[in-house]
mmCIF file of C-alpha atoms in Angstrom:
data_model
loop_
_atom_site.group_PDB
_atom_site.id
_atom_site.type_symbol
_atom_site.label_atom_id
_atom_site.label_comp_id
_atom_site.label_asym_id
_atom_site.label_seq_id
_atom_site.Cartn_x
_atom_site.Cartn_y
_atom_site.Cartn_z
ATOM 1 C CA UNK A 1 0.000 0.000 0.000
ATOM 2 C CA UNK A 2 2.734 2.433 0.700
ATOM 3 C CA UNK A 3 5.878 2.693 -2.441
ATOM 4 C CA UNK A 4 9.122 4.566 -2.245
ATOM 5 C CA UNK A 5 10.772 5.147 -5.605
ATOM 6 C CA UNK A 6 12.476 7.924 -4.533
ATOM 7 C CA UNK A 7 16.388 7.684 -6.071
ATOM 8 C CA UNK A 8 15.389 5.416 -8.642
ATOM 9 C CA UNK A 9 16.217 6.476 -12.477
ATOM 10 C CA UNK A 10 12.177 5.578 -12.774
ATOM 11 C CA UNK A 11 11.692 8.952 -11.786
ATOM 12 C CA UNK A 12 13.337 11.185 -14.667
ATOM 13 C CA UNK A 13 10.032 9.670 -16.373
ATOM 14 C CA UNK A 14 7.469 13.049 -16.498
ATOM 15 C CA UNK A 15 4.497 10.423 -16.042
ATOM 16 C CA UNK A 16 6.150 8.041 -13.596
ATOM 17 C CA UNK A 17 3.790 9.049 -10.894
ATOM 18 C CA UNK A 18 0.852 8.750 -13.189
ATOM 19 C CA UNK A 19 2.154 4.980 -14.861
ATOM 20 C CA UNK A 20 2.649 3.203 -10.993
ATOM 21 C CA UNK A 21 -0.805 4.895 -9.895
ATOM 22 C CA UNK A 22 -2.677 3.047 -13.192
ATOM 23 C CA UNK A 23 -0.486 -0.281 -12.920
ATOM 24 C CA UNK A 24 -0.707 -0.644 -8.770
ATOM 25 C CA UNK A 25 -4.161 -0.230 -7.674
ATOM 26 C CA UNK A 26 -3.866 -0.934 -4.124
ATOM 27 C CA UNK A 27 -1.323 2.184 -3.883
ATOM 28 C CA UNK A 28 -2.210 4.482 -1.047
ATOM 29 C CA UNK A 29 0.882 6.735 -0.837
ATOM 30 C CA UNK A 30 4.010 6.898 -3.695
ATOM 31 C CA UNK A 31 6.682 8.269 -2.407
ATOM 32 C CA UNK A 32 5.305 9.009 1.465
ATOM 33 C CA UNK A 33 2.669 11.522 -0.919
ATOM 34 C CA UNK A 34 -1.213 9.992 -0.692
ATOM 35 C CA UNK A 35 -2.723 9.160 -3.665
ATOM 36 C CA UNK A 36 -5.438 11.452 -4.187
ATOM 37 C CA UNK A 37 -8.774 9.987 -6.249
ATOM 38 C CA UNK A 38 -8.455 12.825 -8.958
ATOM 39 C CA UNK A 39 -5.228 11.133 -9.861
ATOM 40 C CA UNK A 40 -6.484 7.545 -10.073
ATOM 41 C CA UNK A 41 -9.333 9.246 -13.048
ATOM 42 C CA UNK A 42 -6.254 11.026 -14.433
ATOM 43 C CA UNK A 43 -4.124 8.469 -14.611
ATOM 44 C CA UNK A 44 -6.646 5.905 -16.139
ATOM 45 C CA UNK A 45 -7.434 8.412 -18.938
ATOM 46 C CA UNK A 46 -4.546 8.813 -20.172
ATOM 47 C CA UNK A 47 -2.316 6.089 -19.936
ATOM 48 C CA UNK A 48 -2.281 5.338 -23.288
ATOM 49 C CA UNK A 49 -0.905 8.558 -23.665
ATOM 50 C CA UNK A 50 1.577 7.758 -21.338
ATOM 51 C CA UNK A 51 2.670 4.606 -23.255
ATOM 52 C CA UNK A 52 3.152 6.542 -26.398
ATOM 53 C CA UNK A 53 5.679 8.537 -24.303
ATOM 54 C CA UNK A 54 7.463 5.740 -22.314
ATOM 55 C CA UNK A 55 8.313 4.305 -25.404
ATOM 56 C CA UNK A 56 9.672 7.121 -27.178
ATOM 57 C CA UNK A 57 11.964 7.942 -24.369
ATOM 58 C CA UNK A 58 12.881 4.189 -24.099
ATOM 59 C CA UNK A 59 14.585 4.738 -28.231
ATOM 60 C CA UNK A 60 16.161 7.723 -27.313
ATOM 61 C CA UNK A 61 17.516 6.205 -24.406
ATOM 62 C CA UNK A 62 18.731 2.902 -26.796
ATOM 63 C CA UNK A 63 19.934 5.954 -29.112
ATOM 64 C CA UNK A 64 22.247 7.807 -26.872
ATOM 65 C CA UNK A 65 23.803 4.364 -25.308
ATOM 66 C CA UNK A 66 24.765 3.171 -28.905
ATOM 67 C CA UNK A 67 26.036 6.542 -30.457
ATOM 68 C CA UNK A 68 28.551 6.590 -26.951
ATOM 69 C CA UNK A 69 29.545 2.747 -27.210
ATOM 70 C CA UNK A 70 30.400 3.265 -31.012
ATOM 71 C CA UNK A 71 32.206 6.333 -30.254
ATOM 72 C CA UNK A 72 34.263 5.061 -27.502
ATOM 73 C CA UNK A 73 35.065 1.690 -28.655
ATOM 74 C CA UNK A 74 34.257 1.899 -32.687
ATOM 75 C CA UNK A 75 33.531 -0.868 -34.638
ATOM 76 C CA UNK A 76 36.927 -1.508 -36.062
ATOM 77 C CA UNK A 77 39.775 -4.151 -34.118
ATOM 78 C CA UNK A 78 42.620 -1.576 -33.995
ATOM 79 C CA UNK A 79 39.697 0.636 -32.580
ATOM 80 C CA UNK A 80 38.752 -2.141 -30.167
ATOM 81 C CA UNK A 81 42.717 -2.943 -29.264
ATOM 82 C CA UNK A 82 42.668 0.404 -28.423
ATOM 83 C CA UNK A 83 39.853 0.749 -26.020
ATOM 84 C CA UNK A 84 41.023 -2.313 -24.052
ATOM 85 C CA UNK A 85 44.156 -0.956 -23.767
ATOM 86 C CA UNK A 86 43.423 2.282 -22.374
ATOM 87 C CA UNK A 87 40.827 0.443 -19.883
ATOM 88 C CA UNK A 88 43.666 -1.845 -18.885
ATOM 89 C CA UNK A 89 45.868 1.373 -18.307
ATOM 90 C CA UNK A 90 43.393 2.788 -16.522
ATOM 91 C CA UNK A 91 42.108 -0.022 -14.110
ATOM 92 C CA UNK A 92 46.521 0.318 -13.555
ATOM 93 C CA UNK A 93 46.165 3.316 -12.311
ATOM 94 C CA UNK A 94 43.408 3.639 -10.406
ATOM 95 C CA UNK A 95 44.857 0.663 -8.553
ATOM 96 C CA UNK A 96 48.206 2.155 -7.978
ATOM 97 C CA UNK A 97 46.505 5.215 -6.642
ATOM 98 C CA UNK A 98 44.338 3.006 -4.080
ATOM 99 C CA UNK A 99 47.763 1.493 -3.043
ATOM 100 C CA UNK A 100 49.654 4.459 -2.151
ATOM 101 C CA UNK A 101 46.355 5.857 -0.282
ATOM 102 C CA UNK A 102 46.059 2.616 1.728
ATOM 103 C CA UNK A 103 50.381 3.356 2.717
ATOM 104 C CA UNK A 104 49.606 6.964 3.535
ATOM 105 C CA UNK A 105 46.498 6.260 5.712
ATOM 106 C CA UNK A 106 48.101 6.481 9.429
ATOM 107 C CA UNK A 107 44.677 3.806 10.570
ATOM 108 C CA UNK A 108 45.803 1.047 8.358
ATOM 109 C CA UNK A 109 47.832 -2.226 10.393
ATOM 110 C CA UNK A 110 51.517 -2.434 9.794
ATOM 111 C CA UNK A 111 52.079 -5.977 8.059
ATOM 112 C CA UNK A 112 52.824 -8.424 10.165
ATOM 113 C CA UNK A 113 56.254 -9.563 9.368
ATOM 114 C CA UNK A 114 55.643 -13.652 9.949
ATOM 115 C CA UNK A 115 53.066 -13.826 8.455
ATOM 116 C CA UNK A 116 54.747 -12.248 5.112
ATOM 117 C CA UNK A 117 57.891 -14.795 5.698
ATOM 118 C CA UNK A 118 55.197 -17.721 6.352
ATOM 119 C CA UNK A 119 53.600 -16.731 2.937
ATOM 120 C CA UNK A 120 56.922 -16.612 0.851
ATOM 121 C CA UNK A 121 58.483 -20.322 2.489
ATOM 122 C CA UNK A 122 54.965 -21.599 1.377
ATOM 123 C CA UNK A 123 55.123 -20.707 -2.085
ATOM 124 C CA UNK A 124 56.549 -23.445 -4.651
ATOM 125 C CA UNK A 125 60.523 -23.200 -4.756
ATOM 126 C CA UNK A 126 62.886 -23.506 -7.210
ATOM 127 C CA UNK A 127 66.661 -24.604 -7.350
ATOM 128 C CA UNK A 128 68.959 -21.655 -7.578
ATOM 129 C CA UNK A 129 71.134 -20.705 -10.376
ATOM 130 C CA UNK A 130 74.636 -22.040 -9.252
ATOM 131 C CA UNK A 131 72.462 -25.801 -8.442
ATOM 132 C CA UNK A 132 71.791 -24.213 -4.561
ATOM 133 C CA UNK A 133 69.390 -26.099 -2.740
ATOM 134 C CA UNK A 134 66.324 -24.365 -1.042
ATOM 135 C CA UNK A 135 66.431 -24.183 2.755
ATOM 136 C CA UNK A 136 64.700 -26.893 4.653
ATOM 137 C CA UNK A 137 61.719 -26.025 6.394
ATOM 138 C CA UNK A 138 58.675 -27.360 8.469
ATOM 139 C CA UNK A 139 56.234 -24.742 8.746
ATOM 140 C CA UNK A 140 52.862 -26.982 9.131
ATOM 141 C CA UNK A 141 54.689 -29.323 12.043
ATOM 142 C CA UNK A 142 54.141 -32.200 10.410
ATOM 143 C CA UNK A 143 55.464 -35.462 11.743
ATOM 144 C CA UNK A 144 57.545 -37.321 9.362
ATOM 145 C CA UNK A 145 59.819 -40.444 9.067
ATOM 146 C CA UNK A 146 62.510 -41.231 6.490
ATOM 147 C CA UNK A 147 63.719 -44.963 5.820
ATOM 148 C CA UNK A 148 66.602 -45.990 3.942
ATOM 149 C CA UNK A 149 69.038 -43.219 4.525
ATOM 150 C CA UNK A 150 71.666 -44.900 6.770
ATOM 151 C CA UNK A 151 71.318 -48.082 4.862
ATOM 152 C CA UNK A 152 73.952 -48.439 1.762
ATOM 153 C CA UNK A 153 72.215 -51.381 0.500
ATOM 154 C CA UNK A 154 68.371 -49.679 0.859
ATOM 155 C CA UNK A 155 67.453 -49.656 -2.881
ATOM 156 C CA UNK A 156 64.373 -47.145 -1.949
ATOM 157 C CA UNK A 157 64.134 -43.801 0.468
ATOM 158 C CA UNK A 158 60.897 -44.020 2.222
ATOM 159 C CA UNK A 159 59.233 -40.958 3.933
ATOM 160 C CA UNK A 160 56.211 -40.554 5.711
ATOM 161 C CA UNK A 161 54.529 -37.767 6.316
ATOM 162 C CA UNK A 162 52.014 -37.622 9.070
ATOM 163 C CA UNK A 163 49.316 -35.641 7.192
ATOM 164 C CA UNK A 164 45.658 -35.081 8.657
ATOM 165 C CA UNK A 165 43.143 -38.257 8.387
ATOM 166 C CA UNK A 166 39.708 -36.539 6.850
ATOM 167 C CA UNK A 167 42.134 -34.120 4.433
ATOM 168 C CA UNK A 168 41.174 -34.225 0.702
ATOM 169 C CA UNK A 169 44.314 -34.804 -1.663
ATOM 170 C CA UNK A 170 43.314 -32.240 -3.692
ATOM 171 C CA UNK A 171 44.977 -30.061 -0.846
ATOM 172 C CA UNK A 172 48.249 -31.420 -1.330
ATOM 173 C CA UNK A 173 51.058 -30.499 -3.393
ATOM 174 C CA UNK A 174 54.090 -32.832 -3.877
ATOM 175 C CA UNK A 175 56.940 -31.792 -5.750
ATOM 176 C CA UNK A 176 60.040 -34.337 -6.190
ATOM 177 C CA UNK A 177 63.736 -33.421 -6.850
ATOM 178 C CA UNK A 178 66.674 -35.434 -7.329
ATOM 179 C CA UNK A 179 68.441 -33.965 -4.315
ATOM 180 C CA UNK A 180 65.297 -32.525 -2.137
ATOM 181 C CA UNK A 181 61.542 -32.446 -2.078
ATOM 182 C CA UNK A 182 58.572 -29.884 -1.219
ATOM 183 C CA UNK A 183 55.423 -30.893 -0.154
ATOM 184 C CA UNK A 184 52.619 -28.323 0.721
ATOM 185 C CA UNK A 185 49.692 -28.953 2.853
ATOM 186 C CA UNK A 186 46.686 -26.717 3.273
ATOM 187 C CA UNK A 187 49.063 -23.930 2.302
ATOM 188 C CA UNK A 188 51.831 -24.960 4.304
ATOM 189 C CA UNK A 189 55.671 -26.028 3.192
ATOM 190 C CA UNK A 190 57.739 -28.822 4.272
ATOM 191 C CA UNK A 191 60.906 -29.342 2.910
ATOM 192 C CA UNK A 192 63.786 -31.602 3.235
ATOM 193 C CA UNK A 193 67.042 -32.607 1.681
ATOM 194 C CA UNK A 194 68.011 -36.049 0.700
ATOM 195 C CA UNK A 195 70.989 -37.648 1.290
ATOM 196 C CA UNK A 196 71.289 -39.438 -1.694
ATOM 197 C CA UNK A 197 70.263 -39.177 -5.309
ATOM 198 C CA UNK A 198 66.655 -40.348 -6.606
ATOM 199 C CA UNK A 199 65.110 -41.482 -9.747
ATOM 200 C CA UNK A 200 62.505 -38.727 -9.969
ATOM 201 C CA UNK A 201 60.611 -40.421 -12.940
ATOM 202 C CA UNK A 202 60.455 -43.566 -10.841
ATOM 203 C CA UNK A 203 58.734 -41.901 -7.495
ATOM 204 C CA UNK A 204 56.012 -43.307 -6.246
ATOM 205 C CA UNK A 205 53.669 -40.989 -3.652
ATOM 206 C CA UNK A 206 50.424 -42.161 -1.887
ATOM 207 C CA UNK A 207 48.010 -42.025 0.822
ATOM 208 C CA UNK A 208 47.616 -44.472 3.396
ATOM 209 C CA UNK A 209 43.996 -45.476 3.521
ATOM 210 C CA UNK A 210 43.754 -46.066 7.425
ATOM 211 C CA UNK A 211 45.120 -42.983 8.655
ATOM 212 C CA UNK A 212 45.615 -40.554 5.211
ATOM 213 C CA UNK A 213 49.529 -40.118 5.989
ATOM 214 C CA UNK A 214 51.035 -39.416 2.808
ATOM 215 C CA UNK A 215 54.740 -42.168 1.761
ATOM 216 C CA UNK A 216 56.847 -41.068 -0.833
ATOM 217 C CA UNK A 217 58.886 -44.126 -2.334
ATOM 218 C CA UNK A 218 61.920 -42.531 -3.890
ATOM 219 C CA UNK A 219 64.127 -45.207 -5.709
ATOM 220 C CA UNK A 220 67.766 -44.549 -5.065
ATOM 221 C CA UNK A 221 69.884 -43.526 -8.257
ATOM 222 C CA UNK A 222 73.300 -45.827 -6.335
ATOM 223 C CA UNK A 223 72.813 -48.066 -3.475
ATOM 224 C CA UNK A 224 75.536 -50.906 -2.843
ATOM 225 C CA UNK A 225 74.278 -54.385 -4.118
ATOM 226 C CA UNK A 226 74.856 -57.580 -1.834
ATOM 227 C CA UNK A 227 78.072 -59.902 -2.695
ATOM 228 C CA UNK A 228 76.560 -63.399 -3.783
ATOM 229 C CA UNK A 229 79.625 -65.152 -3.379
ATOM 230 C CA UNK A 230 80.227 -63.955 0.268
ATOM 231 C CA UNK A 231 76.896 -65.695 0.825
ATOM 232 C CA UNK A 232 77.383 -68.595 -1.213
ATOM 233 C CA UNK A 233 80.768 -69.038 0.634
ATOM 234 C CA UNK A 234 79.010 -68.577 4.257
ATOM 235 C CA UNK A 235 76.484 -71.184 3.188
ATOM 236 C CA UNK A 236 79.904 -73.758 1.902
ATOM 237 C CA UNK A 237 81.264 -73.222 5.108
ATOM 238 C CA UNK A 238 78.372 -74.186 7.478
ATOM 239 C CA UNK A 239 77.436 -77.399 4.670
ATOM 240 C CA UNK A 240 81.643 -78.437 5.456
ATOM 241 C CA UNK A 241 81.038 -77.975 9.137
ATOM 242 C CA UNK A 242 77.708 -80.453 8.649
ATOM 243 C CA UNK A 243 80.051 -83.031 7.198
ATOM 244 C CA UNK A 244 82.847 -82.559 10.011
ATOM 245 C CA UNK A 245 80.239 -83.408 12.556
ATOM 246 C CA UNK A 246 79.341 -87.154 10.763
ATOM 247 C CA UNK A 247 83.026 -87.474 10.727
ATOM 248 C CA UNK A 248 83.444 -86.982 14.732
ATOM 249 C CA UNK A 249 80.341 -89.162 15.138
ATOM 250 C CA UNK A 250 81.523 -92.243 12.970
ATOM 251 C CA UNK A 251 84.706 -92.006 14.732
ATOM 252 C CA UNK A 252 83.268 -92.495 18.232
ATOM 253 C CA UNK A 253 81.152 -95.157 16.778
ATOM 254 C CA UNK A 254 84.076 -97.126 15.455
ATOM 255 C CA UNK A 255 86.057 -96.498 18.862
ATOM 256 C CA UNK A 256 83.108 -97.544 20.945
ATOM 257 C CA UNK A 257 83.167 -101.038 18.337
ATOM 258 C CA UNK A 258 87.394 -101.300 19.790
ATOM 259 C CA UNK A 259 86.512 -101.959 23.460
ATOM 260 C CA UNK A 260 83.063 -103.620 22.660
ATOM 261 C CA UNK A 261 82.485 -106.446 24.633
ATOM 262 C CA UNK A 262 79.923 -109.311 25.296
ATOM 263 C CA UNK A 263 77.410 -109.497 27.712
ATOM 264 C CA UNK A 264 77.499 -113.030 28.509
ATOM 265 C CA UNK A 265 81.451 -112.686 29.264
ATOM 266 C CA UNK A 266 80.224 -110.355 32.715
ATOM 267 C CA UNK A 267 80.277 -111.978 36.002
ATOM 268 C CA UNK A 268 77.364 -112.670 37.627
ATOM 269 C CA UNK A 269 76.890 -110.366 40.614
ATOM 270 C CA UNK A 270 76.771 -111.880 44.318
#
């Protein structure tokens, strides 16, 4: 019953008033103003009129909006080129000048200087130029275990990584290097050197299905192979010392058969 359209481009209309009294009945007041019965009978009479009207300012409405769009952007490509670019340049500025208001406005917070370091050991590294290795670094916590680094004759490096049960893999990001690794979780980096070389194309990584930890399998590029004949020898040596043994034990059979006697030949006892 009561209608506010006051602000709304609706109102550079001349017959506005007269259009929303015809179309909404029920109106008692438009905009906080009653509706007076003499404007009802007006506005009923000639809203045909009104239409005829409407619709001519509606084309030159479409008019205007077409002459300024083919004037500002044209309808040619280096005319088009030419409009994006000077959008582009000025979207530039306007956000430079929004930058340098935010550093001259005493209210704003001073950046907080670990969260900025957090932010920049999170992000995806890189080896340096000279072959440097990226620092090591545990910024989530995460619990982790590596196998097969003491061991010479380990053909495999195995890591696991203690990551959260319920987390999707979608979340993770593992990046292997011959010499190092990265792995980010929910947004955080941990990084660690290896202490020897890995097949890269040969790394396996997976989730654990009972608790989600994440195991990297990282095939070793040199590991020292077992000696077969040092085992083939141990295993000679313990078959000889088998054979030694029937030796002893035929020998104290044949010296028991020396002094063996008859048991007829033993005196009766009294």
């Amino acid at each position: 019953s009561d209608l506010h359209l006051t602000g709304n481009p609706c109102t550079d209309f001349e017959y506005y008033r007269l259009f929303v009294i015809h179309l909404l009945p029920q109106l008692k007041k438009l905009d906080s103003i009653e509706i007076r019965k003499s404007e009802i009978i007006k506005a009923k009479q000639s809203f045909n009129f009104i239409l005829q009207q409407l619709e001519i300012e509606i084309n030159k409405k479409r008019k205007t909006n077409d002459d300024n769009i083919n004037d500002k952007f044209g309808h040619s490509i280096q005319a088009r080129k030419q409009a994006y670019y000077e959008e582009k340049e000025k979207e530039e500025k306007d956000a430079e000048i929004n930058k340098q208001n935010k550093e001259k406005n005493p209210f704003t917070k001073p950046k907080d200087i670990l969260k900025e370091t957090r932010k920049k050991m999170c992000i995806i590294e890189k080896e340096g130029e000279n072959g440097e290795l990226p620092k090591q670094r545990n910024v989530g916590k995460y619990e982790f275990k590596m196998e097969g680094t003491d061991n010479i004759y380990a053909e495999d490096i195995r890591i696991i990584i203690e990551a959260p049960k319920y987390l999707d893999t979608s979340e993770i990001f593992v990046d292997i290097h011959p010499l190092w690794f990265q792995v980010i979780i929910k947004n955080k980096s941990l990084l660690l050197h290896l202490s020897d070389q890995i097949k890269v194309n040969e790394s396996k990584v997976r989730r654990v299905i009972c608790n989600g930890w994440l195991e990297l399998i990282l095939p070793k590029l040199h590991y020292k192979k077992r000696n077969k004949q040092i085992d083939d020898n141990k295993t000679n040596e313990i078959n000889s010392c088998d054979g030694n043994d029937k030796h002893i034990t035929n020998d104290l059979d044949s010296d028991e058969n020396e002094f063996d006697f008859d048991l007829d030949e033993v005196p009766p006892l009294e």
